[in-house]
Amino acid sequence: MMSRTDGSSTTITRTTRETHVTVELDPKAPGLDVAVPTFGHFLNACLTTWGYPARVEAQGDIEVDPHHLVEDVGIVLGQALTERWPGYRDIGRYGWAVVVMDDARAEVAIDLSGRAGSYLGQVPDGPVNGLDSEVFQEFWHGLARGAELTVHLTIPAGLNRHHRWEAAFKALGLALRQATAPRVGTLSTKGVIGRAGGDC
Ligand SMILES: [Mn+2]
């Protein structure tokens, strides 16, 4: 994992009438302040597993529906990835992981492809601590759009919905660890990733 050593950081702030979200990569003071605690718990699992220094602050109209905030955190985290690694040069690009957590098993594969796509399968149906599972799905869709990445998530096993989602967020963290690991050059037959190219 290659954090920046020159002290510079990447900060994306997004303010709408619904939410105020900031994501900073390589911050001086990493930490999480997310107004939806259950989502914050899952996000913390993801960021911890990724192992990259990050700060996330997210407030918003959660009394209307937490899904605004959860989706926007995904978008802003994704935008921070594109800003931190322009053109996704000099990193692994692909990442995948299978994570078990007690009864639950989640599988994630990502491609920092420059093309947004999110494919979720066998995700839990029903609430976690009062939050419908649809809320957590919004994070994955937002991340794919913000980062212009492709993600496939499947959660084929598990009795406990909390375990199933937490395994998924940990698997995403491991996939990000692999996809953002340093390598030389752009891993693309076209030689470029993003609006100018892609690789399909
Ligand atoms: Mn937990």
mmCIF file of C-alpha atoms and ligand atoms in Angstrom:
data_model
loop_
_atom_site.group_PDB
_atom_site.id
_atom_site.type_symbol
_atom_site.label_atom_id
_atom_site.label_comp_id
_atom_site.label_asym_id
_atom_site.label_seq_id
_atom_site.Cartn_x
_atom_site.Cartn_y
_atom_site.Cartn_z
ATOM 1 C CA MET A 1 0.000 0.000 0.000
ATOM 2 C CA MET A 2 1.578 3.244 -1.101
ATOM 3 C CA SER A 3 0.338 6.248 0.821
ATOM 4 C CA ARG A 4 1.630 9.622 -0.196
ATOM 5 C CA THR A 5 4.774 10.610 1.570
ATOM 6 C CA ASP A 6 4.935 14.234 0.413
ATOM 7 C CA GLY A 7 2.134 15.319 2.764
ATOM 8 C CA SER A 8 -0.331 16.095 -0.018
ATOM 9 C CA SER A 9 -3.895 14.875 0.163
ATOM 10 C CA THR A 10 -6.930 14.520 -2.068
ATOM 11 C CA THR A 11 -10.172 16.089 -0.863
ATOM 12 C CA ILE A 12 -13.587 15.957 -2.484
ATOM 13 C CA THR A 13 -16.512 17.819 -0.937
ATOM 14 C CA ARG A 14 -20.057 17.546 -2.230
ATOM 15 C CA THR A 15 -22.822 19.714 -0.853
ATOM 16 C CA THR A 16 -26.415 19.454 -1.987
ATOM 17 C CA ARG A 17 -29.735 20.325 -0.386
ATOM 18 C CA GLU A 18 -29.745 16.769 0.924
ATOM 19 C CA THR A 19 -26.235 16.075 2.165
ATOM 20 C CA HIS A 20 -22.799 17.429 2.955
ATOM 21 C CA VAL A 21 -20.085 14.855 2.307
ATOM 22 C CA THR A 22 -16.306 15.147 2.434
ATOM 23 C CA VAL A 23 -13.845 12.401 1.604
ATOM 24 C CA GLU A 24 -10.137 13.018 2.039
ATOM 25 C CA LEU A 25 -7.471 10.504 1.061
ATOM 26 C CA ASP A 26 -4.057 10.781 2.719
ATOM 27 C CA PRO A 27 -5.415 13.115 5.421
ATOM 28 C CA LYS A 28 -3.364 14.376 8.322
ATOM 29 C CA ALA A 29 -6.003 12.952 10.648
ATOM 30 C CA PRO A 30 -7.854 9.860 9.383
ATOM 31 C CA GLY A 31 -11.283 9.225 10.817
ATOM 32 C CA LEU A 32 -14.960 8.686 10.226
ATOM 33 C CA ASP A 33 -17.903 10.874 11.156
ATOM 34 C CA VAL A 34 -20.965 9.469 9.419
ATOM 35 C CA ALA A 35 -24.485 10.380 10.508
ATOM 36 C CA VAL A 36 -25.833 6.878 9.842
ATOM 37 C CA PRO A 37 -24.048 4.738 12.457
ATOM 38 C CA THR A 38 -24.767 1.322 10.959
ATOM 39 C CA PHE A 39 -23.504 2.460 7.570
ATOM 40 C CA GLY A 40 -20.523 4.108 9.278
ATOM 41 C CA HIS A 41 -19.742 0.768 10.890
ATOM 42 C CA PHE A 42 -19.741 -0.992 7.514
ATOM 43 C CA LEU A 43 -17.753 1.785 5.853
ATOM 44 C CA ASN A 44 -15.204 1.605 8.631
ATOM 45 C CA ALA A 45 -14.883 -2.135 7.967
ATOM 46 C CA CYS A 46 -14.231 -1.361 4.298
ATOM 47 C CA LEU A 47 -11.681 1.393 4.883
ATOM 48 C CA THR A 48 -9.884 -0.606 7.566
ATOM 49 C CA THR A 49 -9.576 -3.601 5.267
ATOM 50 C CA TRP A 50 -8.450 -1.395 2.379
ATOM 51 C CA GLY A 51 -5.807 0.049 4.695
ATOM 52 C CA TYR A 52 -5.517 3.352 2.853
ATOM 53 C CA PRO A 53 -5.594 6.498 5.020
ATOM 54 C CA ALA A 54 -8.940 8.244 4.670
ATOM 55 C CA ARG A 55 -11.211 10.734 6.371
ATOM 56 C CA VAL A 56 -14.955 10.681 5.760
ATOM 57 C CA GLU A 57 -17.473 13.200 7.062
ATOM 58 C CA ALA A 58 -21.116 12.838 6.068
ATOM 59 C CA GLN A 59 -24.146 14.692 7.362
ATOM 60 C CA GLY A 60 -27.546 15.073 5.799
ATOM 61 C CA ASP A 61 -31.285 14.716 5.763
ATOM 62 C CA ILE A 62 -31.282 11.241 7.217
ATOM 63 C CA GLU A 63 -34.701 11.864 8.742
ATOM 64 C CA VAL A 64 -36.048 11.954 5.170
ATOM 65 C CA ASP A 65 -34.252 8.777 4.113
ATOM 66 C CA PRO A 66 -30.693 7.659 4.933
ATOM 67 C CA HIS A 67 -30.242 6.506 1.372
ATOM 68 C CA HIS A 68 -29.342 10.033 0.222
ATOM 69 C CA LEU A 69 -26.365 10.106 2.529
ATOM 70 C CA VAL A 70 -25.288 6.525 1.874
ATOM 71 C CA GLU A 71 -25.440 7.010 -1.889
ATOM 72 C CA ASP A 72 -23.575 10.324 -1.740
ATOM 73 C CA VAL A 73 -20.750 8.851 0.334
ATOM 74 C CA GLY A 74 -20.336 6.251 -2.397
ATOM 75 C CA ILE A 75 -20.261 8.931 -5.087
ATOM 76 C CA VAL A 76 -17.752 11.115 -3.267
ATOM 77 C CA LEU A 77 -15.469 8.236 -2.294
ATOM 78 C CA GLY A 78 -15.528 7.212 -5.934
ATOM 79 C CA GLN A 79 -14.674 10.714 -7.104
ATOM 80 C CA ALA A 80 -11.790 10.774 -4.637
ATOM 81 C CA LEU A 81 -10.414 7.617 -6.271
ATOM 82 C CA THR A 82 -10.452 9.231 -9.712
ATOM 83 C CA GLU A 83 -8.758 12.332 -8.333
ATOM 84 C CA ARG A 84 -6.132 10.423 -6.364
ATOM 85 C CA TRP A 85 -5.255 8.118 -9.271
ATOM 86 C CA PRO A 86 -5.970 10.011 -12.509
ATOM 87 C CA GLY A 87 -6.539 7.637 -15.388
ATOM 88 C CA TYR A 88 -5.965 4.830 -12.882
ATOM 89 C CA ARG A 89 -2.334 4.832 -13.948
ATOM 90 C CA ASP A 90 0.353 3.000 -12.000
ATOM 91 C CA ILE A 91 -1.983 0.819 -9.950
ATOM 92 C CA GLY A 92 -3.284 -2.724 -10.241
ATOM 93 C CA ARG A 93 -6.689 -1.759 -11.657
ATOM 94 C CA TYR A 94 -8.332 -5.121 -10.829
ATOM 95 C CA GLY A 95 -9.197 -6.441 -7.396
ATOM 96 C CA TRP A 96 -11.217 -9.303 -6.036
ATOM 97 C CA ALA A 97 -11.915 -10.928 -2.701
ATOM 98 C CA VAL A 98 -14.028 -13.530 -0.988
ATOM 99 C CA VAL A 99 -14.617 -12.793 2.671
ATOM 100 C CA VAL A 100 -16.369 -14.908 5.249
ATOM 101 C CA MET A 101 -17.754 -13.560 8.486
ATOM 102 C CA ASP A 102 -19.138 -16.358 10.617
ATOM 103 C CA ASP A 103 -22.205 -17.604 8.702
ATOM 104 C CA ALA A 104 -21.856 -15.066 5.875
ATOM 105 C CA ARG A 105 -19.807 -15.112 2.679
ATOM 106 C CA ALA A 106 -19.418 -12.227 0.226
ATOM 107 C CA GLU A 107 -17.662 -12.057 -3.125
ATOM 108 C CA VAL A 108 -16.508 -8.801 -4.716
ATOM 109 C CA ALA A 109 -14.686 -8.120 -7.967
ATOM 110 C CA ILE A 110 -13.833 -4.619 -9.154
ATOM 111 C CA ASP A 111 -12.287 -3.140 -12.254
ATOM 112 C CA LEU A 112 -11.117 0.476 -12.223
ATOM 113 C CA SER A 113 -12.193 0.543 -15.820
ATOM 114 C CA GLY A 114 -13.366 4.091 -16.446
ATOM 115 C CA ARG A 115 -16.844 2.645 -16.988
ATOM 116 C CA ALA A 116 -19.480 2.763 -14.307
ATOM 117 C CA GLY A 117 -21.313 -0.476 -13.640
ATOM 118 C CA SER A 118 -22.664 -2.097 -10.481
ATOM 119 C CA TYR A 119 -24.077 -5.606 -10.448
ATOM 120 C CA LEU A 120 -25.404 -6.827 -7.129
ATOM 121 C CA GLY A 121 -26.659 -10.361 -6.608
ATOM 122 C CA GLN A 122 -28.062 -12.385 -3.735
ATOM 123 C CA VAL A 123 -27.932 -9.369 -1.443
ATOM 124 C CA PRO A 124 -29.930 -9.495 1.796
ATOM 125 C CA ASP A 125 -33.588 -8.698 1.745
ATOM 126 C CA GLY A 126 -34.758 -6.960 4.901
ATOM 127 C CA PRO A 127 -33.486 -4.530 7.494
ATOM 128 C CA VAL A 128 -30.259 -4.205 9.434
ATOM 129 C CA ASN A 129 -30.808 -2.251 12.630
ATOM 130 C CA GLY A 130 -33.904 -0.693 11.092
ATOM 131 C CA LEU A 131 -32.228 0.247 7.798
ATOM 132 C CA ASP A 132 -33.529 -1.554 4.765
ATOM 133 C CA SER A 133 -30.911 -3.394 2.745
ATOM 134 C CA GLU A 134 -31.805 -1.197 -0.223
ATOM 135 C CA VAL A 135 -30.054 1.632 1.610
ATOM 136 C CA PHE A 136 -26.733 -0.187 1.601
ATOM 137 C CA GLN A 137 -27.102 -1.103 -2.050
ATOM 138 C CA GLU A 138 -27.101 2.610 -2.889
ATOM 139 C CA PHE A 139 -23.512 2.931 -1.675
ATOM 140 C CA TRP A 140 -22.311 0.412 -4.245
ATOM 141 C CA HIS A 141 -24.204 2.058 -7.084
ATOM 142 C CA GLY A 142 -22.913 5.500 -6.064
ATOM 143 C CA LEU A 143 -19.345 4.261 -5.780
ATOM 144 C CA ALA A 144 -19.447 2.755 -9.253
ATOM 145 C CA ARG A 145 -20.751 6.015 -10.741
ATOM 146 C CA GLY A 146 -18.387 8.296 -8.822
ATOM 147 C CA ALA A 147 -15.311 6.194 -9.503
ATOM 148 C CA GLU A 148 -16.301 5.078 -12.990
ATOM 149 C CA LEU A 149 -15.529 1.555 -11.904
ATOM 150 C CA THR A 150 -17.200 -1.782 -12.464
ATOM 151 C CA VAL A 151 -18.184 -3.782 -9.401
ATOM 152 C CA HIS A 152 -19.792 -7.157 -9.008
ATOM 153 C CA LEU A 153 -21.019 -8.066 -5.547
ATOM 154 C CA THR A 154 -22.580 -11.366 -4.591
ATOM 155 C CA ILE A 155 -23.466 -12.427 -1.070
ATOM 156 C CA PRO A 156 -24.377 -16.084 -1.576
ATOM 157 C CA ALA A 157 -24.383 -17.228 2.055
ATOM 158 C CA GLY A 158 -25.328 -16.054 5.502
ATOM 159 C CA LEU A 159 -28.131 -16.125 8.013
ATOM 160 C CA ASN A 160 -27.409 -12.796 9.645
ATOM 161 C CA ARG A 161 -27.939 -9.678 7.497
ATOM 162 C CA HIS A 162 -25.432 -7.610 9.469
ATOM 163 C CA HIS A 163 -22.777 -10.274 8.877
ATOM 164 C CA ARG A 164 -23.647 -10.500 5.197
ATOM 165 C CA TRP A 165 -23.266 -6.755 4.577
ATOM 166 C CA GLU A 166 -20.195 -6.462 6.747
ATOM 167 C CA ALA A 167 -18.520 -9.295 4.818
ATOM 168 C CA ALA A 168 -19.382 -7.444 1.609
ATOM 169 C CA PHE A 169 -17.814 -4.175 2.755
ATOM 170 C CA LYS A 170 -14.702 -5.990 3.955
ATOM 171 C CA ALA A 171 -14.424 -7.762 0.611
ATOM 172 C CA LEU A 172 -14.663 -4.393 -1.132
ATOM 173 C CA GLY A 173 -11.836 -3.106 1.047
ATOM 174 C CA LEU A 174 -9.618 -6.041 0.093
ATOM 175 C CA ALA A 175 -10.501 -5.609 -3.576
ATOM 176 C CA LEU A 176 -9.579 -1.918 -3.352
ATOM 177 C CA ARG A 177 -6.306 -2.858 -1.660
ATOM 178 C CA GLN A 178 -5.403 -4.967 -4.661
ATOM 179 C CA ALA A 179 -6.752 -2.575 -7.298
ATOM 180 C CA THR A 180 -4.920 0.450 -5.866
ATOM 181 C CA ALA A 181 -1.656 -1.373 -5.201
ATOM 182 C CA PRO A 182 1.232 0.243 -7.055
ATOM 183 C CA ARG A 183 2.392 -1.086 -10.377
ATOM 184 C CA VAL A 184 4.096 0.675 -13.250
ATOM 185 C CA GLY A 185 2.028 1.920 -16.155
ATOM 186 C CA THR A 186 -1.595 1.585 -17.197
ATOM 187 C CA LEU A 187 -2.952 -1.958 -17.255
ATOM 188 C CA SER A 188 -4.868 -1.649 -20.513
ATOM 189 C CA THR A 189 -4.409 -2.947 -24.021
ATOM 190 C CA LYS A 190 -5.464 0.519 -25.184
ATOM 191 C CA GLY A 191 -2.942 2.162 -22.923
ATOM 192 C CA VAL A 192 -5.499 4.484 -21.420
ATOM 193 C CA ILE A 193 -8.421 4.168 -19.015
ATOM 194 C CA GLY A 194 -11.275 6.615 -18.761
ATOM 195 C CA ARG A 195 -13.267 8.761 -21.114
ATOM 196 C CA ALA A 196 -10.514 8.638 -23.688
ATOM 197 C CA GLY A 197 -10.369 4.864 -23.719
ATOM 198 C CA GLY A 198 -11.472 2.062 -21.521
ATOM 199 C CA ASP A 199 -10.615 -1.491 -22.271
ATOM 200 C CA CYS A 200 -13.450 -3.566 -23.598
HETATM 201 MN MN MN B 1 -20.412 -5.599 12.785
#
